[in-house]
Amino acid sequence: MPDTQYTLLAEPLWPLMNKFYRAHQSSMKAVRDAQLWVARREEIIAALCLRPVSGGHWLTGLFVDPSCREQGIAATLIAEAVNGLEQPVWLFCHPDLRGFYERRGFTFDPSMPYAMVERLSRYARSKPMIAMGLEPLVRSSIDNV
């Protein structure tokens, strides 16, 4: 299996992330005010956005090339992206993904700033959606195991 690199994408390369999403018919998009993280082999095989929000970060746009799934790529990409953050990380996901995120230290129904609660409420009107959160103390205790 080729070596996988997990890196923060430099700003001049941001269009490559949208190209990756489009190539897989994903509706996800790179967010300008976010840190854009990718997993690469010869090309991008996974991506996520880590966007600063009031009191923490919002993880969005996690997508792994279907031919590369079930290899731990998403888990490693998340771990690299949140490494060293001193604020909580929140995400919204389909309820079926709860177990995946719990195995990575996220908890269901975290405390969130009002703006995030409001956003979740809007999203949940059109599709099933739950909130998950990762606290910095949980991350550091996981890293020390």
Coordinates of N, CA and C in Angstrom, one line a residue:
M1 N 0.8 -1.2 0.0 CA 0.0 0.0 0.0 C 0.9 1.2 0.0
P2 N 0.6 2.2 -0.8 CA 1.4 3.4 -0.9 C 1.4 4.2 0.4
D3 N 2.4 4.9 0.7 CA 2.5 5.8 1.9 C 1.5 6.9 1.8
T4 N 0.8 7.2 2.9 CA -0.2 8.2 3.0 C 0.4 9.4 3.8
Q5 N 0.3 10.6 3.2 CA 0.7 11.8 3.9 C -0.6 12.6 4.3
Y6 N -0.6 13.1 5.6 CA -1.7 13.9 6.1 C -1.1 15.3 6.3
T7 N -1.7 16.2 5.6 CA -1.1 17.6 5.7 C -2.2 18.7 5.6
L8 N -1.9 19.8 6.1 CA -2.6 21.0 5.9 C -2.4 21.5 4.5
L9 N -3.4 21.7 3.7 CA -3.3 22.1 2.3 C -2.9 23.6 2.2
A10 N -1.8 23.9 1.5 CA -1.4 25.3 1.4 C -2.5 26.0 0.5
E11 N -2.7 27.3 0.8 CA -3.7 28.1 0.2 C -3.7 28.0 -1.4
P12 N -2.5 28.1 -2.0 CA -2.5 28.1 -3.5 C -3.1 26.7 -4.0
L13 N -3.1 25.7 -3.2 CA -3.6 24.4 -3.6 C -5.1 24.1 -3.3
W14 N -5.7 25.1 -2.6 CA -7.1 24.9 -2.2 C -8.0 24.4 -3.3
P15 N -7.9 24.9 -4.6 CA -8.8 24.4 -5.7 C -8.7 22.9 -5.9
L16 N -7.6 22.3 -5.5 CA -7.5 20.8 -5.6 C -8.5 20.1 -4.8
M17 N -8.8 20.7 -3.6 CA -9.8 20.0 -2.7 C -11.1 20.0 -3.3
N18 N -11.6 21.1 -3.9 CA -12.9 21.2 -4.6 C -12.9 20.2 -5.8
K19 N -11.7 20.1 -6.5 CA -11.6 19.2 -7.6 C -11.8 17.8 -7.1
F20 N -11.2 17.4 -6.0 CA -11.4 16.1 -5.4 C -12.9 15.8 -5.1
Y21 N -13.5 16.8 -4.4 CA -14.9 16.6 -4.1 C -15.8 16.4 -5.4
R22 N -15.5 17.3 -6.4 CA -16.3 17.2 -7.6 C -16.1 15.8 -8.3
A23 N -14.8 15.4 -8.3 CA -14.5 14.1 -9.0 C -15.3 12.9 -8.4
H24 N -15.7 13.1 -7.1 CA -16.5 12.0 -6.5 C -18.0 12.4 -6.3
Q25 N -18.4 13.3 -7.1 CA -19.8 13.8 -7.1 C -20.3 14.2 -5.7
S26 N -19.4 14.7 -4.9 CA -19.7 15.1 -3.5 C -20.2 16.6 -3.6
S27 N -21.2 16.9 -2.8 CA -21.7 18.3 -2.7 C -20.8 19.1 -1.8
M28 N -19.8 18.5 -1.1 CA -19.0 19.2 -0.2 C -18.1 20.2 -0.9
K29 N -17.7 21.3 -0.2 CA -16.8 22.3 -0.7 C -15.8 22.7 0.3
A30 N -14.7 23.1 -0.2 CA -13.6 23.7 0.7 C -14.1 25.0 1.1
V31 N -13.9 25.3 2.4 CA -14.4 26.6 3.0 C -13.2 27.5 3.2
R32 N -13.3 28.7 2.6 CA -12.1 29.6 2.6 C -11.6 30.0 4.0
D33 N -12.4 30.2 5.0 CA -11.9 30.6 6.3 C -11.6 29.4 7.2
A34 N -11.3 28.3 6.6 CA -11.0 27.0 7.4 C -9.6 26.6 7.1
Q35 N -9.1 25.7 8.0 CA -7.9 24.9 7.7 C -8.4 23.7 6.8
L36 N -7.7 23.5 5.7 CA -8.1 22.5 4.8 C -7.1 21.4 4.9
W37 N -7.5 20.2 5.4 CA -6.7 19.1 5.6 C -6.9 18.0 4.6
V38 N -5.8 17.4 4.1 CA -6.0 16.3 3.1 C -5.1 15.1 3.5
A39 N -5.5 14.0 3.0 CA -4.7 12.8 3.0 C -4.3 12.5 1.5
R40 N -3.0 12.3 1.3 CA -2.6 12.1 -0.1 C -1.8 10.9 -0.2
R41 N -1.9 10.3 -1.4 CA -0.9 9.2 -1.8 C -0.3 9.9 -3.0
E42 N -0.7 9.5 -4.2 CA -0.2 10.3 -5.4 C -1.1 11.5 -5.6
E43 N -2.4 11.3 -5.2 CA -3.4 12.4 -5.3 C -4.1 12.5 -4.0
I44 N -5.0 13.4 -3.8 CA -5.8 13.6 -2.6 C -6.7 12.4 -2.6
I45 N -6.8 11.7 -1.4 CA -7.7 10.6 -1.2 C -8.7 10.8 -0.1
A46 N -8.5 11.9 0.6 CA -9.5 12.3 1.7 C -9.3 13.7 2.0
A47 N -10.3 14.3 2.5 CA -10.3 15.8 2.9 C -11.2 16.1 4.0
L48 N -10.9 17.2 4.7 CA -11.9 17.8 5.6 C -11.5 19.2 5.8
C49 N -12.5 20.0 6.3 CA -12.3 21.4 6.7 C -12.5 21.5 8.2
L50 N -11.6 22.4 8.8 CA -11.7 22.7 10.2 C -11.8 24.2 10.3
R51 N -13.0 24.6 10.6 CA -13.4 26.0 10.5 C -13.5 26.6 11.9
P52 N -12.8 27.7 12.2 CA -13.0 28.4 13.5 C -14.4 28.9 13.7
V53 N -15.0 28.6 14.8 CA -16.3 29.2 15.2 C -16.1 29.7 16.6
S54 N -17.1 30.4 17.1 CA -17.1 30.9 18.5 C -16.8 29.8 19.5
G55 N -15.7 29.9 20.2 CA -15.3 29.0 21.2 C -14.7 27.7 20.8
G56 N -14.5 27.5 19.5 CA -14.0 26.2 19.1 C -13.8 26.1 17.6
H57 N -13.9 24.9 17.1 CA -13.8 24.6 15.7 C -14.9 23.7 15.2
W58 N -15.3 23.9 13.9 CA -16.3 23.1 13.3 C -15.7 22.2 12.2
L59 N -15.8 20.9 12.4 CA -15.3 20.0 11.4 C -16.3 19.7 10.4
T60 N -16.0 20.0 9.1 CA -17.0 19.7 8.0 C -16.3 19.1 6.8
G61 N -17.0 18.6 5.9 CA -16.5 18.2 4.6 C -15.6 16.9 4.7
L62 N -15.8 16.1 5.7 CA -15.0 14.9 5.7 C -15.4 13.9 4.6
F63 N -14.5 13.6 3.7 CA -14.9 12.7 2.7 C -13.6 11.9 2.3
V64 N -13.8 10.5 2.2 CA -12.7 9.6 1.8 C -13.1 9.0 0.5
D65 N -12.1 9.0 -0.5 CA -12.3 8.3 -1.7 C -12.9 6.9 -1.5
P66 N -14.0 6.5 -2.1 CA -14.6 5.2 -1.8 C -13.7 4.1 -2.0
S67 N -12.7 4.1 -2.9 CA -11.8 3.0 -3.1 C -10.7 2.9 -2.0
C68 N -10.7 3.9 -1.1 CA -9.7 4.0 0.0 C -10.3 3.9 1.4
R69 N -11.6 3.6 1.5 CA -12.3 3.5 2.8 C -11.9 2.2 3.5
E70 N -12.2 2.2 4.8 CA -11.9 1.0 5.6 C -10.4 0.8 5.8
Q71 N -9.6 1.8 5.7 CA -8.2 1.7 5.9 C -7.7 2.6 7.0
G72 N -8.6 3.2 7.8 CA -8.2 4.1 8.9 C -7.8 5.5 8.4
I73 N -8.1 5.9 7.2 CA -7.7 7.2 6.7 C -8.4 8.3 7.3
A74 N -9.8 8.2 7.4 CA -10.6 9.2 8.0 C -10.1 9.4 9.5
A75 N -10.0 8.4 10.2 CA -9.6 8.5 11.6 C -8.2 9.2 11.8
T76 N -7.3 8.8 10.9 CA -5.9 9.5 11.0 C -6.0 10.9 10.6
L77 N -6.8 11.2 9.6 CA -6.9 12.6 9.1 C -7.6 13.5 10.2
I78 N -8.6 13.0 10.8 CA -9.2 13.7 11.9 C -8.2 13.9 13.1
A79 N -7.5 12.9 13.4 CA -6.5 13.0 14.5 C -5.4 14.1 14.2
E80 N -5.0 14.1 13.0 CA -3.9 15.0 12.6 C -4.5 16.5 12.6
A81 N -5.7 16.6 12.1 CA -6.3 17.9 12.0 C -6.6 18.5 13.4
V82 N -7.0 17.7 14.4 CA -7.3 18.3 15.7 C -6.1 18.3 16.7
N83 N -5.0 17.7 16.3 CA -3.9 17.6 17.1 C -3.4 19.0 17.5
G84 N -3.3 19.2 18.8 CA -2.8 20.5 19.3 C -3.8 21.6 19.5
L85 N -5.0 21.3 19.1 CA -6.1 22.3 19.3 C -6.4 22.4 20.8
E86 N -6.6 23.6 21.3 CA -6.9 23.8 22.7 C -8.4 24.2 22.9
Q87 N -9.2 24.1 21.9 CA -10.6 24.4 22.0 C -11.4 23.2 21.5
P88 N -12.7 23.1 21.8 CA -13.5 22.0 21.4 C -13.6 21.9 19.9
V89 N -13.9 20.8 19.4 CA -14.3 20.6 18.0 C -15.7 20.0 17.9
W90 N -16.5 20.6 17.1 CA -17.9 20.1 16.9 C -18.1 19.6 15.4
L91 N -19.0 18.7 15.2 CA -19.4 18.3 13.9 C -20.8 17.9 13.9
F92 N -21.5 17.9 12.7 CA -22.8 17.4 12.6 C -22.7 16.3 11.6
C93 N -23.4 15.2 11.9 CA -23.4 14.0 11.1 C -24.7 13.3 11.1
H94 N -24.9 12.3 10.2 CA -26.0 11.4 10.2 C -25.9 10.6 11.5
P95 N -27.1 10.3 12.1 CA -27.0 9.4 13.3 C -26.3 8.1 13.1
D96 N -26.3 7.5 11.9 CA -25.6 6.3 11.6 C -24.1 6.4 11.8
L97 N -23.5 7.6 11.8 CA -22.1 7.8 12.0 C -21.7 8.0 13.5
R98 N -22.6 8.0 14.3 CA -22.4 8.3 15.8 C -21.3 7.4 16.3
G99 N -21.4 6.1 16.1 CA -20.4 5.1 16.6 C -19.0 5.4 16.0
F100 N -18.9 5.7 14.8 CA -17.6 6.0 14.2 C -16.9 7.2 14.9
Y101 N -17.7 8.3 15.2 CA -17.1 9.4 15.8 C -16.9 9.1 17.3
E102 N -17.7 8.4 18.0 CA -17.5 8.0 19.4 C -16.2 7.2 19.5
R103 N -15.9 6.4 18.6 CA -14.6 5.6 18.7 C -13.4 6.6 18.5
R104 N -13.6 7.8 18.0 CA -12.5 8.7 17.9 C -12.5 9.8 19.0
G105 N -13.3 9.5 20.1 CA -13.4 10.4 21.2 C -14.4 11.4 21.3
F106 N -15.2 11.5 20.2 CA -16.3 12.5 20.2 C -17.5 12.0 21.1
T107 N -18.2 13.0 21.6 CA -19.4 12.6 22.4 C -20.6 13.2 21.7
F108 N -21.8 12.5 22.0 CA -23.0 12.9 21.4 C -23.6 14.1 22.2
D109 N -24.3 15.0 21.5 CA -25.0 16.1 22.1 C -24.1 17.0 23.0
P110 N -23.0 17.5 22.5 CA -22.1 18.3 23.3 C -22.7 19.7 23.6
S111 N -22.2 20.4 24.6 CA -22.5 21.8 24.8 C -21.8 22.5 23.6
M112 N -22.6 23.4 23.0 CA -22.1 24.2 21.8 C -22.6 25.6 22.0
P113 N -21.9 26.6 21.3 CA -22.3 27.9 21.3 C -23.7 28.0 20.5
Y114 N -24.5 29.0 20.9 CA -25.8 29.2 20.3 C -25.8 29.2 18.8
A115 N -24.8 29.8 18.2 CA -24.8 29.9 16.7 C -24.7 28.4 16.1
M116 N -24.0 27.5 16.8 CA -23.9 26.2 16.3 C -25.2 25.4 16.5
V117 N -25.8 25.6 17.7 CA -27.1 25.0 18.0 C -28.1 25.4 16.9
E118 N -28.1 26.7 16.6 CA -29.1 27.3 15.6 C -28.8 26.7 14.2
R119 N -27.6 26.5 13.9 CA -27.2 26.0 12.6 C -27.6 24.5 12.5
L120 N -27.4 23.7 13.6 CA -27.8 22.3 13.6 C -29.4 22.3 13.4
S121 N -30.1 23.1 14.1 CA -31.5 23.1 14.0 C -32.0 23.4 12.5
R122 N -31.3 24.3 11.8 CA -31.7 24.5 10.4 C -31.4 23.3 9.6
Y123 N -30.2 22.7 9.8 CA -29.8 21.5 9.0 C -30.7 20.3 9.2
A124 N -31.1 20.2 10.5 CA -31.9 19.0 10.9 C -33.3 19.1 10.3
R125 N -33.8 20.2 9.8 CA -35.1 20.4 9.2 C -35.2 19.5 7.9
S126 N -34.1 19.4 7.2 CA -34.2 18.7 5.9 C -33.6 17.3 5.9
K127 N -32.8 17.0 6.9 CA -32.2 15.6 6.9 C -31.9 15.2 8.4
P128 N -31.8 13.9 8.7 CA -31.4 13.6 10.0 C -30.0 14.0 10.3
M129 N -29.8 14.6 11.5 CA -28.5 15.2 11.8 C -28.4 15.3 13.3
I130 N -27.2 14.9 13.8 CA -26.9 15.0 15.2 C -25.6 15.8 15.4
A131 N -25.4 16.3 16.6 CA -24.1 17.0 16.9 C -23.2 16.1 17.7
M132 N -21.9 16.2 17.4 CA -20.9 15.4 18.2 C -19.8 16.5 18.6
G133 N -19.1 16.2 19.7 CA -18.1 17.1 20.1 C -16.9 16.4 20.7
L134 N -15.8 17.1 20.5 CA -14.5 16.6 21.1 C -13.9 17.6 21.9
E135 N -13.7 17.3 23.2 CA -13.0 18.3 24.1 C -11.5 18.1 24.1
P136 N -10.8 19.2 24.3 CA -9.3 19.1 24.3 C -8.8 18.1 25.4
L137 N -9.4 18.0 26.5 CA -8.9 17.1 27.6 C -9.1 15.7 27.2
V138 N -10.1 15.4 26.5 CA -10.4 14.0 26.0 C -9.3 13.7 25.0
R139 N -9.0 14.6 24.1 CA -7.9 14.4 23.1 C -6.6 14.1 23.7
S140 N -6.2 14.9 24.7 CA -4.9 14.7 25.3 C -4.8 13.4 26.1
S141 N -5.9 13.0 26.7 CA -5.9 11.7 27.5 C -5.9 10.5 26.5
I142 N -6.5 10.6 25.3 CA -6.4 9.6 24.3 C -5.0 9.5 23.8
D143 N -4.4 10.6 23.5 CA -3.0 10.6 23.0 C -2.0 10.0 24.0
N144 N -2.3 10.1 25.3 CA -1.4 9.6 26.3 C -1.5 8.1 26.6
V145 N -2.5 7.5 26.0 CA -2.8 6.0 26.2 C -1.8 5.2 25.4

